[in-house]
XYZ file of C-alpha atoms in Angstrom:
711
model
C -64.120 -31.738 22.384
C -61.249 -33.066 20.253
C -61.815 -35.741 17.633
C -62.023 -39.210 19.077
C -59.201 -41.595 18.359
C -60.080 -43.994 15.565
C -59.509 -47.614 16.642
C -59.159 -48.626 13.029
C -56.243 -46.282 12.654
C -53.987 -48.159 15.037
C -52.461 -50.423 12.443
C -49.273 -49.424 10.672
C -49.302 -48.180 7.098
C -48.753 -50.931 4.510
C -45.544 -50.606 2.537
C -47.477 -50.387 -0.753
C -49.195 -47.196 0.421
C -46.058 -45.348 1.512
C -43.647 -46.614 -1.160
C -44.531 -44.062 -3.925
C -44.285 -41.128 -1.526
C -40.905 -42.202 -0.126
C -39.605 -42.781 -3.648
C -40.670 -39.266 -4.693
C -39.058 -37.782 -1.581
C -35.778 -39.565 -2.326
C -35.855 -38.480 -5.994
C -36.535 -34.860 -5.017
C -33.608 -34.829 -2.579
C -31.257 -36.380 -5.136
C -32.226 -33.862 -7.818
C -31.956 -30.936 -5.414
C -28.389 -32.017 -4.653
C -27.469 -32.565 -8.306
C -29.002 -29.502 -9.971
C -29.581 -25.827 -9.337
C -32.641 -24.838 -7.326
C -34.584 -23.504 -10.344
C -33.687 -26.386 -12.662
C -36.787 -27.861 -14.394
C -35.999 -31.364 -13.133
C -35.867 -30.090 -9.549
C -39.128 -28.189 -9.971
C -40.867 -31.205 -11.504
C -39.700 -33.582 -8.759
C -40.811 -31.258 -5.959
C -44.167 -30.595 -7.645
C -44.857 -34.336 -7.915
C -43.798 -34.831 -4.290
C -46.126 -32.036 -3.162
C -49.031 -33.626 -5.067
C -48.514 -36.974 -3.327
C -48.143 -35.308 0.081
C -51.323 -33.284 -0.456
C -53.254 -36.430 -1.338
C -51.877 -38.220 1.738
C -52.678 -35.346 4.121
C -56.186 -34.963 2.667
C -57.047 -38.577 3.483
C -54.980 -39.213 6.637
C -54.490 -35.811 8.221
C -50.756 -36.098 9.012
C -47.593 -38.043 8.235
C -44.758 -38.606 10.707
C -41.487 -39.993 9.346
C -38.970 -40.909 12.031
C -35.423 -42.259 11.916
C -34.438 -44.896 14.460
C -31.186 -46.859 14.149
C -30.928 -46.247 10.408
C -34.480 -47.458 9.874
C -37.358 -45.374 8.638
C -40.561 -45.360 10.674
C -43.988 -44.216 9.482
C -46.262 -42.963 12.265
C -44.098 -44.803 14.788
C -44.152 -48.190 13.030
C -41.005 -49.523 11.268
C -41.286 -50.333 7.582
C -40.731 -53.874 6.384
C -37.808 -54.933 4.185
C -39.972 -54.603 1.060
C -39.244 -50.850 0.762
C -35.549 -50.626 -0.275
C -35.649 -46.837 -0.665
C -36.458 -46.491 3.055
C -32.956 -47.362 4.260
C -31.252 -44.943 1.828
C -33.635 -42.190 2.895
C -33.094 -42.992 6.587
C -29.313 -42.808 6.192
C -29.579 -39.437 4.404
C -31.797 -37.982 7.152
C -29.507 -39.433 9.794
C -26.458 -37.733 8.280
C -28.379 -34.451 8.181
C -29.116 -34.833 11.885
C -32.868 -35.216 11.326
C -34.840 -37.329 13.757
C -38.346 -36.724 12.405
C -40.333 -35.080 9.603
C -43.904 -34.229 10.622
C -46.073 -33.259 7.622
C -49.439 -31.681 8.456
C -52.253 -29.726 6.837
C -51.196 -26.242 5.759
C -48.063 -27.325 3.908
C -47.437 -25.220 0.783
C -45.311 -25.873 -2.282
C -43.115 -22.882 -1.382
C -42.602 -24.207 2.138
C -41.813 -27.680 0.834
C -39.173 -26.291 -1.534
C -37.576 -24.306 1.276
C -37.445 -27.426 3.452
C -36.019 -29.543 0.609
C -33.199 -27.051 0.167
C -32.244 -27.489 3.815
C -32.708 -31.272 3.865
C -30.654 -31.829 0.696
C -27.631 -30.066 2.163
C -24.885 -32.613 2.897
C -22.986 -31.789 6.119
C -19.258 -31.180 5.694
C -18.419 -34.226 7.794
C -19.983 -36.482 5.153
C -18.775 -34.818 1.948
C -15.237 -36.250 1.890
C -13.907 -33.128 0.182
C -16.746 -32.774 -2.324
C -17.939 -29.256 -3.242
C -21.180 -27.852 -1.865
C -24.322 -28.967 -3.628
C -26.033 -26.738 -6.135
C -29.241 -26.597 -4.172
C -27.833 -25.601 -0.803
C -25.088 -23.047 -0.668
C -24.629 -22.912 3.089
C -25.723 -24.838 6.134
C -27.947 -22.598 8.239
C -27.702 -24.941 11.246
C -31.310 -24.863 12.401
C -34.058 -26.156 10.070
C -36.364 -23.557 8.482
C -39.735 -22.708 10.040
C -42.175 -24.037 7.438
C -45.972 -24.022 7.926
C -47.304 -27.581 7.910
C -43.884 -29.208 8.438
C -41.875 -29.712 11.610
C -38.292 -30.952 11.278
C -37.030 -32.577 14.464
C -33.308 -32.918 15.060
C -31.896 -35.669 17.321
C -28.312 -36.436 18.308
C -28.294 -40.127 17.369
C -24.548 -40.514 17.454
C -24.501 -39.910 21.204
C -26.389 -43.124 21.919
C -23.493 -45.377 22.891
C -22.904 -47.699 25.818
C -21.395 -45.557 28.548
C -18.313 -46.989 30.251
C -17.954 -44.242 32.854
C -19.984 -41.603 34.600
C -18.607 -38.757 32.491
C -19.606 -40.433 29.238
C -23.027 -41.245 30.653
C -23.551 -37.612 31.644
C -22.535 -36.480 28.159
C -25.039 -38.835 26.529
C -27.869 -37.775 28.803
C -27.110 -34.106 28.280
C -26.811 -34.499 24.501
C -30.297 -35.990 24.274
C -31.712 -33.529 26.812
C -30.470 -30.595 24.720
C -32.654 -31.878 21.888
C -35.764 -31.070 23.920
C -34.313 -27.874 25.374
C -33.448 -26.570 21.903
C -37.037 -27.090 20.779
C -38.633 -25.142 23.632
C -36.295 -22.148 23.727
C -35.600 -19.481 21.166
C -31.975 -18.843 20.245
C -31.926 -15.455 21.955
C -33.274 -16.744 25.299
C -30.490 -16.826 27.926
C -29.387 -20.123 29.455
C -27.673 -20.848 32.746
C -23.980 -20.141 33.252
C -23.148 -23.754 32.319
C -25.179 -23.466 29.135
C -27.505 -26.323 30.199
C -31.273 -26.031 30.600
C -32.689 -27.460 33.810
C -35.906 -29.414 34.202
C -37.515 -26.324 35.738
C -36.432 -24.186 32.782
C -37.882 -26.614 30.215
C -41.139 -27.068 32.142
C -41.647 -23.298 32.500
C -40.947 -22.712 28.804
C -43.526 -25.312 27.772
C -46.072 -23.966 30.234
C -45.511 -20.437 28.960
C -45.955 -21.150 25.226
C -47.927 -24.399 24.931
C -51.019 -22.479 23.804
C -49.177 -21.490 20.606
C -50.005 -24.185 18.065
C -46.697 -24.086 16.082
C -44.751 -24.286 19.342
C -46.870 -27.179 20.668
C -46.446 -29.035 17.361
C -42.676 -28.595 17.471
C -42.523 -29.843 21.057
C -44.695 -32.891 20.256
C -42.431 -33.953 17.384
C -39.260 -33.593 19.446
C -40.779 -35.316 22.489
C -41.910 -38.211 20.267
C -38.427 -38.553 18.759
C -36.839 -38.307 22.200
C -39.206 -40.954 23.588
C -38.270 -43.327 20.761
C -34.599 -42.645 21.511
C -35.091 -43.329 25.210
C -36.639 -46.758 24.614
C -33.543 -47.930 22.712
C -30.907 -46.203 24.863
C -28.651 -47.957 27.413
C -30.357 -48.606 30.747
C -28.561 -45.833 32.647
C -29.343 -43.243 29.952
C -32.950 -44.390 29.763
C -33.528 -44.151 33.500
C -32.024 -40.659 33.758
C -33.942 -39.243 30.785
C -37.170 -40.953 31.841
C -36.840 -39.332 35.258
C -36.356 -35.902 33.655
C -39.366 -36.365 31.385
C -41.459 -37.324 34.375
C -40.276 -34.261 36.295
C -41.262 -32.002 33.377
C -44.736 -33.536 33.138
C -45.255 -33.084 36.878
C -44.570 -29.346 36.595
C -46.718 -28.414 33.604
C -50.485 -28.115 33.773
C -53.041 -30.374 32.140
C -53.904 -27.676 29.610
C -50.296 -27.640 28.393
C -50.190 -31.451 28.244
C -53.414 -31.433 26.259
C -52.038 -28.841 23.821
C -48.944 -30.943 23.128
C -51.006 -34.149 22.749
C -53.449 -32.431 20.362
C -50.558 -31.010 18.349
C -49.205 -34.545 17.789
C -52.069 -35.159 15.352
C -55.299 -37.089 15.234
C -56.131 -40.796 15.213
C -53.070 -42.968 14.676
C -50.536 -40.169 15.188
C -51.996 -39.139 18.548
C -52.258 -42.736 19.686
C -48.623 -43.360 18.741
C -47.541 -40.291 20.719
C -49.317 -41.539 23.849
C -47.881 -45.068 23.504
C -44.333 -43.768 22.916
C -44.521 -41.828 26.164
C -45.791 -44.930 27.958
C -42.738 -46.852 26.733
C -40.335 -44.058 27.683
C -41.556 -43.134 31.176
C -40.687 -45.101 34.337
C -43.369 -47.689 35.245
C -44.371 -45.653 38.309
C -45.129 -42.642 36.087
C -47.193 -44.503 33.487
C -50.402 -44.291 35.509
C -49.878 -40.560 36.095
C -49.394 -40.054 32.357
C -52.586 -41.993 31.579
C -54.597 -39.928 34.039
C -53.275 -36.570 32.833
C -53.530 -37.352 29.119
C -57.004 -38.844 29.537
C -58.289 -35.720 31.280
C -56.519 -33.480 28.768
C -58.170 -35.273 25.838
C -61.559 -35.689 27.571
C -61.397 -39.489 27.688
C -62.800 -41.726 30.431
C -60.849 -44.224 32.481
C -62.180 -46.568 35.125
C -60.795 -45.701 38.541
C -60.748 -49.435 39.353
C -58.558 -50.100 36.316
C -56.273 -47.248 37.316
C -56.059 -48.678 40.827
C -55.125 -52.054 39.346
C -52.455 -50.448 37.177
C -51.138 -48.497 40.136
C -50.554 -51.736 42.052
C -48.877 -53.281 39.027
C -46.580 -50.285 38.699
C -45.744 -50.492 42.403
C -44.701 -54.134 41.979
C -42.634 -53.164 38.928
C -40.907 -50.414 40.882
C -39.995 -52.894 43.640
C -38.617 -55.400 41.088
C -36.525 -53.138 38.888
C -34.389 -55.991 37.575
C -37.434 -57.854 36.246
C -38.253 -56.490 32.792
C -41.443 -58.552 32.658
C -43.000 -56.505 35.489
C -42.383 -53.173 33.740
C -43.439 -54.742 30.454
C -46.747 -55.852 31.962
C -47.497 -52.298 33.102
C -46.693 -50.827 29.699
C -48.637 -53.540 27.842
C -51.723 -52.904 29.953
C -51.428 -49.130 29.516
C -50.956 -49.528 25.755
C -54.094 -51.651 25.513
C -55.993 -48.954 27.390
C -54.813 -46.312 24.928
C -55.824 -48.464 21.957
C -59.330 -49.016 23.346
C -59.295 -45.855 25.554
C -62.890 -45.884 26.858
C -63.785 -48.825 29.097
C -67.089 -49.738 30.698
C -67.189 -49.456 34.454
C -66.277 -52.899 35.793
C -67.941 -54.666 38.650
C -66.258 -53.148 41.767
C -66.518 -56.284 43.970
C -64.850 -58.469 41.351
C -62.060 -55.962 40.801
C -61.634 -55.605 44.532
C -61.018 -59.348 44.789
C -58.437 -59.158 42.014
C -56.657 -56.325 43.799
C -56.529 -58.322 47.004
C -54.970 -61.256 45.131
C -52.392 -58.895 43.626
C -51.565 -57.628 47.093
C -50.886 -61.191 48.267
C -48.607 -61.710 45.208
C -48.645 -65.514 44.955
C -45.171 -66.908 45.684
C -45.557 -69.866 43.335
C -46.248 -67.559 40.371
C -43.179 -65.499 41.200
C -41.041 -68.678 41.184
C -42.516 -69.650 37.817
C -41.665 -66.295 36.265
C -38.137 -66.434 37.678
C -37.730 -69.940 36.249
C -38.949 -68.738 32.870
C -36.410 -65.915 32.864
C -33.682 -68.349 33.877
C -34.584 -70.292 30.723
C -34.024 -67.110 28.689
C -37.708 -66.397 27.961
C -39.329 -62.957 28.112
C -42.724 -63.526 29.720
C -44.033 -60.134 28.573
C -44.244 -61.571 25.035
C -46.515 -64.462 26.037
C -50.108 -64.723 24.810
C -51.702 -63.101 27.903
C -54.923 -65.123 28.042
C -53.125 -68.465 27.562
C -50.548 -67.626 30.221
C -53.273 -66.652 32.691
C -55.268 -69.867 32.151
C -52.224 -72.122 32.556
C -51.083 -70.341 35.714
C -54.564 -70.508 37.223
C -54.835 -74.241 36.460
C -51.509 -74.886 38.191
C -52.461 -72.814 41.208
C -55.959 -74.210 41.839
C -55.198 -77.804 40.685
C -58.040 -77.829 38.181
C -57.389 -78.482 34.481
C -60.281 -77.883 32.110
C -60.616 -77.737 28.345
C -59.673 -74.061 28.283
C -56.434 -74.702 30.204
C -55.564 -77.634 27.916
C -56.116 -75.457 24.842
C -54.048 -72.682 26.429
C -51.123 -75.028 27.094
C -51.225 -76.247 23.495
C -51.414 -72.665 22.267
C -48.299 -71.734 24.264
C -46.420 -74.646 22.719
C -47.589 -73.898 19.190
C -46.556 -70.228 19.521
C -43.012 -71.116 20.581
C -43.372 -70.614 24.341
C -42.702 -74.208 25.390
C -39.688 -73.233 27.531
C -41.852 -70.924 29.635
C -44.680 -73.448 29.874
C -42.436 -76.251 31.119
C -40.737 -73.871 33.559
C -44.140 -73.056 35.038
C -45.143 -76.708 35.187
C -41.923 -77.666 36.945
C -42.701 -75.060 39.640
C -46.375 -75.969 40.014
C -47.458 -76.808 43.586
C -49.848 -79.441 42.183
C -48.059 -82.261 40.286
C -51.286 -83.800 38.969
C -52.372 -80.629 37.206
C -48.868 -80.094 35.870
C -48.797 -83.617 34.444
C -52.150 -83.123 32.698
C -50.960 -79.907 31.091
C -47.621 -81.478 30.184
C -49.439 -84.295 28.382
C -51.651 -81.766 26.591
C -48.601 -79.823 25.478
C -47.279 -82.959 23.779
C -50.296 -83.309 21.512
C -49.214 -84.011 17.903
C -50.910 -80.916 16.489
C -49.232 -78.583 18.991
C -45.819 -80.166 18.418
C -46.152 -79.945 14.648
C -47.279 -76.327 14.712
C -44.472 -75.321 17.075
C -41.720 -76.998 15.060
C -42.974 -75.725 11.696
C -43.283 -72.085 12.821
C -41.413 -69.451 10.836
C -39.047 -68.026 11.772
C -37.753 -71.134 13.509
C -36.954 -70.695 17.219
C -34.227 -73.231 18.010
C -34.241 -72.601 21.783
C -37.997 -73.108 22.087
C -37.816 -76.197 19.861
C -35.102 -77.799 21.992
C -37.090 -77.153 25.160
C -40.088 -78.891 23.604
C -38.084 -81.788 22.161
C -36.411 -82.533 25.485
C -39.838 -83.140 26.997
C -40.670 -85.806 24.393
C -39.829 -89.501 24.309
C -39.752 -92.155 21.595
C -43.572 -92.217 21.411
C -43.366 -88.862 19.625
C -41.161 -90.290 16.855
C -43.982 -90.468 14.233
C -44.791 -86.772 14.735
C -41.134 -85.756 14.659
C -40.538 -87.765 11.493
C -43.462 -85.933 9.879
C -41.803 -82.637 10.824
C -38.456 -83.891 9.515
C -40.133 -84.565 6.166
C -42.188 -81.361 5.965
C -40.014 -78.631 7.486
C -38.492 -76.156 4.998
C -35.948 -75.005 7.603
C -32.582 -76.720 7.608
C -32.036 -75.645 11.228
C -35.344 -77.205 12.257
C -34.506 -80.483 10.515
C -31.112 -80.556 12.233
C -32.604 -80.068 15.716
C -35.327 -82.672 15.146
C -32.811 -85.130 13.670
C -30.554 -84.823 16.715
C -33.454 -85.598 19.050
C -34.578 -88.606 16.989
C -31.046 -89.979 17.057
C -31.140 -89.942 20.868
C -34.169 -92.265 20.974
C -32.040 -95.288 19.998
C -33.304 -98.673 18.764
C -36.860 -97.958 19.994
C -37.704 -96.209 16.732
C -36.157 -98.833 14.404
C -39.493 -100.200 13.250
C -40.890 -96.711 12.564
C -37.806 -95.779 10.561
C -38.070 -98.865 8.346
C -41.730 -98.140 7.747
C -40.921 -94.605 6.608
C -38.650 -95.963 3.870
C -41.556 -97.688 2.184
C -43.290 -96.016 -0.714
C -41.563 -93.111 -2.390
C -40.617 -90.457 0.212
C -38.697 -87.297 -0.817
C -35.015 -87.941 -1.368
C -33.840 -85.614 1.429
C -36.122 -87.360 3.911
C -34.917 -90.777 2.712
C -31.334 -89.661 3.243
C -32.102 -88.528 6.809
C -33.894 -91.767 7.699
C -31.013 -93.866 6.356
C -28.611 -91.720 8.369
C -30.748 -92.226 11.490
C -30.674 -95.983 10.980
C -26.897 -95.839 10.918
C -25.948 -92.891 13.109
C -26.666 -93.788 16.683
C -30.348 -94.652 16.400
C -29.951 -98.395 15.954
C -26.302 -99.268 16.223
C -25.592 -102.114 13.781
C -28.983 -103.834 13.957
C -30.607 -101.954 11.086
C -29.376 -104.429 8.482
C -29.822 -107.675 10.397
C -32.267 -110.434 9.506
C -32.430 -109.801 5.791
C -33.120 -106.087 6.029
C -30.127 -105.459 3.764
C -32.008 -106.820 0.766
C -34.455 -103.914 0.732
C -31.709 -101.395 1.480
C -29.649 -102.489 -1.533
C -32.306 -100.942 -3.741
C -31.333 -97.473 -2.482
C -27.882 -97.918 -4.041
C -29.623 -97.306 -7.346
C -31.404 -94.134 -6.191
C -31.236 -91.105 -8.487
C -29.805 -88.871 -5.742
C -26.153 -89.448 -4.880
C -26.716 -88.368 -1.231
C -29.185 -91.222 -0.781
C -26.774 -93.712 -2.341
C -24.002 -92.562 -0.015
C -26.141 -92.989 3.124
C -27.406 -96.412 1.984
C -23.824 -97.519 1.361
C -22.656 -96.359 4.788
C -25.563 -98.136 6.441
C -24.986 -101.425 4.608
C -21.304 -101.372 5.543
C -22.383 -101.665 9.208
C -23.450 -105.282 8.691
C -21.676 -108.346 7.261
C -24.825 -109.403 5.417
C -24.826 -106.647 2.819
C -21.263 -105.387 3.044
C -19.705 -107.101 0.033
C -22.607 -106.343 -2.318
C -22.696 -102.736 -1.126
C -18.965 -102.277 -1.764
C -19.240 -103.754 -5.268
C -22.149 -101.444 -6.111
C -20.433 -98.433 -4.582
C -17.114 -99.020 -6.357
C -18.973 -99.397 -9.668
C -20.808 -96.074 -9.193
C -19.995 -93.424 -11.777
C -20.352 -90.630 -9.217
C -17.054 -89.706 -7.543
C -18.797 -88.902 -4.256
C -20.307 -92.373 -3.985
C -17.069 -93.989 -5.169
C -15.099 -92.101 -2.533
C -17.541 -93.205 0.185
C -17.053 -96.828 -0.914
C -13.260 -96.477 -0.796
C -13.517 -94.883 2.669
C -15.683 -97.776 3.837
C -13.278 -100.379 2.514
C -10.294 -98.650 4.096
C -12.078 -98.484 7.470
C -12.887 -102.217 7.333
C -9.278 -103.142 6.549
C -7.939 -100.933 9.329
C -10.460 -102.336 11.826
C -9.472 -105.949 11.045
C -5.750 -105.420 10.438
C -4.641 -107.624 13.367
C -6.745 -110.664 12.406
C -4.568 -111.595 9.435
C -7.576 -112.844 7.492
C -8.859 -111.545 4.145
C -11.441 -108.859 4.737
C -12.421 -107.991 1.179
C -13.460 -110.323 -1.611
C -11.545 -110.677 -4.881
C -14.339 -108.842 -6.703
C -13.977 -105.893 -4.364
C -10.171 -105.957 -4.772
C -10.498 -105.826 -8.565
C -12.772 -102.797 -8.276
C -10.388 -101.074 -5.844
C -7.526 -101.502 -8.325
C -9.696 -100.088 -11.070
C -10.639 -97.120 -8.871
C -6.988 -96.441 -8.012
C -6.248 -96.182 -11.735
C -8.821 -93.379 -12.171
C -6.702 -90.268 -12.544
C -9.814 -88.120 -12.109
C -9.707 -88.938 -8.383
C -7.325 -87.041 -6.150
C -4.070 -88.735 -5.110
C -5.110 -89.188 -1.475
C -8.266 -91.098 -2.446
C -6.345 -93.295 -4.905
C -3.730 -93.977 -2.220
C -6.476 -94.975 0.222
C -7.873 -97.425 -2.335
C -4.411 -98.991 -2.698
C -3.951 -99.337 1.061
C -7.341 -101.072 1.212
C -5.909 -103.851 -1.003
C -4.106 -105.121 2.098
C -7.463 -106.643 3.023
C -7.447 -108.973 0.009
C -3.959 -110.495 -0.495
C -3.497 -112.438 -3.731
C -0.940 -112.865 -6.580
C -3.100 -110.652 -8.756
C -2.989 -107.834 -6.208
C 0.766 -108.335 -5.725
C 1.530 -108.090 -9.437
C -0.648 -105.005 -9.794
C 1.137 -103.327 -6.872
C 4.536 -104.103 -8.435
C 3.388 -102.452 -11.645
C 2.516 -99.345 -9.661
C 5.924 -98.962 -7.982
C 8.283 -99.920 -10.859
C 9.013 -98.963 -14.434
C 11.480 -99.975 -17.154
C 14.117 -97.699 -18.627
C 13.878 -97.059 -22.369
C 17.372 -98.061 -23.417
C 18.450 -100.951 -21.236
C 14.945 -101.990 -20.141
C 16.116 -102.077 -16.556
C 13.536 -102.222 -13.768
C 13.718 -99.140 -11.550
C 11.479 -97.578 -8.904
C 8.781 -95.150 -9.976
C 9.048 -91.605 -8.676
C 7.712 -90.995 -5.180
C 3.996 -90.068 -5.055
C 1.116 -90.855 -2.665
C 0.076 -93.746 -4.940
C 3.615 -95.237 -5.139
C 4.234 -94.826 -1.412
C 0.955 -96.557 -0.531
C 1.734 -99.446 -2.889
C 5.206 -99.863 -1.325
C 3.628 -99.970 2.140
C 1.217 -102.753 1.144
C 4.035 -104.748 -0.533
C 6.306 -104.339 2.506
C 3.629 -105.392 5.003
C 2.108 -108.325 3.096
C 4.549 -109.596 0.439
C 8.057 -108.801 1.740
C 9.300 -112.447 1.631
C 8.228 -113.154 -1.927
C 11.014 -113.435 -4.504
C 9.535 -110.914 -6.923
C 8.958 -108.330 -4.214
C 12.227 -108.484 -2.226
C 14.441 -106.781 -4.910
C 11.950 -103.971 -5.284
C 11.863 -103.357 -1.539
C 15.672 -103.432 -1.445
C 15.787 -100.657 -4.059
C 13.291 -98.651 -2.002
C 15.437 -98.988 1.135
C 18.400 -97.576 -0.781
C 16.430 -94.519 -1.949
C 17.135 -91.256 -0.205
C 13.532 -90.056 -0.091
C 10.067 -90.960 1.199
C 10.141 -94.353 -0.522
C 12.660 -95.677 2.011
C 10.569 -94.351 4.892
C 7.402 -95.954 3.520
C 9.002 -99.402 3.417
C 10.662 -99.089 6.820
C 7.512 -97.935 8.618
C 5.398 -100.680 7.015
C 7.820 -103.429 8.021
C 8.052 -102.080 11.561
C 4.276 -102.255 11.900
C 4.235 -105.753 10.406
């Protein structure tokens, strides 16, 4: 009886464990390319690599390195981003046409060196005219036969989206040849077309599966092919999956068992079984479980198999629904991970099967609604999903269902949950679960999850009203994600004046500056209209104009400009600010006020504000457009002082005759001429200056004319 699969071996290898070995493999390949085969540095690198491999194989039995989409996989699991050498190694193997390296017991240093010579060879297509490497004089095409190491070759570059039937056939055939090449010797004749049929491949496996090296080679290639199938376009996947199924149907259980055993023990064997589950059509998954279980002397409950058979039948009828096929594969994968199950109670399972046969219409509508919302139901927490669906169907909400609904929300599945609730045949149960889903703890957990899921967050936020403002403000303060804060902010802004009191309360104490800025922006930007500074509220807001952070000062200034009560004081403080960003915001606010009240003909800005605007316009550190805007704002505070200052901006005296002439055209001069023409044109000191401007043959004449037309 073969060794039992170790449940503890189902987890992927940590990056810390594999990092040294991958680094040594990369170093050995680099040195083999750079130096002659017998060079001491090459010998040392390969000796150190062999030592690490021997230690790994002694403790784990086997090591399978696979390449999938330029990523390196260890025993079927992708490595995390913490192993930088993995990508470089994956790209090198990809260029060499290698799909997998399967290290097993029996590997020798001589065999490793022979394999390294082949692996280090750089194909001509990737050399860009460079000479052949010192360690590999010629490309032998096929990898060497090395005891304890199987090198699988896969045509990755053929995996493209097919636009026509011919291209699709080429892609299918290119991947199929990968398996056919592994099961036939070079001297075995093929058909007239050169292609190997399903019958040919099945007969070759059946004929030689008892040979351990052959079975090991087939297992590596089948594993690589299965991984390719799962990521291939749908048409390619369906065609190859059908061929794999046809091969399995034609070979005996003894041959299947030999290939499964050759894939390794523990984790490696489990990964092989799961990869086949993911590659085969749903209808063939149950057949694969039965055959592989008998071949490896495992036990499966016939009631569970009957249940899976019904699931696969539903999946076959609903081919466009990925969740159905995903449910079959998930269940089969769980069986492989646990493998031996106790015999269930037949009456209970019989009842479940009858319910499956009825196939509740309300559940189908819920799943369809979830998919319409863009949610993959196969990724849901299975127990939580089951409890919520049962509660909706039987109109009975208990503590377990409430906890399940909150768990779905906190794990980012709010869109699916609310889709189910909207389709529930029992509104009372749906309302109870909807209220449970809005619990503060569930909302907080969902919105603070990393990585942030914007779609799930929006689905949750749209179900909330202004009563959830305290929880959302907590999230706005605590979330490290800028995207999360943006989504929460937008929802808070939609609540309107209802949250005014809560917003004012949040400004008390000493909150973080970024949160203070957001609350001030909420008070101004749509949440409260202009009421945030009424009834003396401006007095407390003025204190934020002295905040250490310029962003807070800018938001406080913009908010205070919304109300007449604090407007003048806010402008004076803003125009006195040493920070150009705050100063610019104050100038923008003053300009907007003047433009808004241009038709009233009354002074809009106080003399103190006008003095500060003139001082700001004289700051050459500001750009010309901002200085010009400050000058145009002076139209809101007409006075002799402003007039004289404007005249000084647009005129100058010649050196010799001390004649008064116009200053050269610039944004500052043009803006000053516009203000003089619109507000002081009839005054004796201004009229001669405007007359000179009208005689100019440049923008100064246009500035005066347009201003007087508007006046």
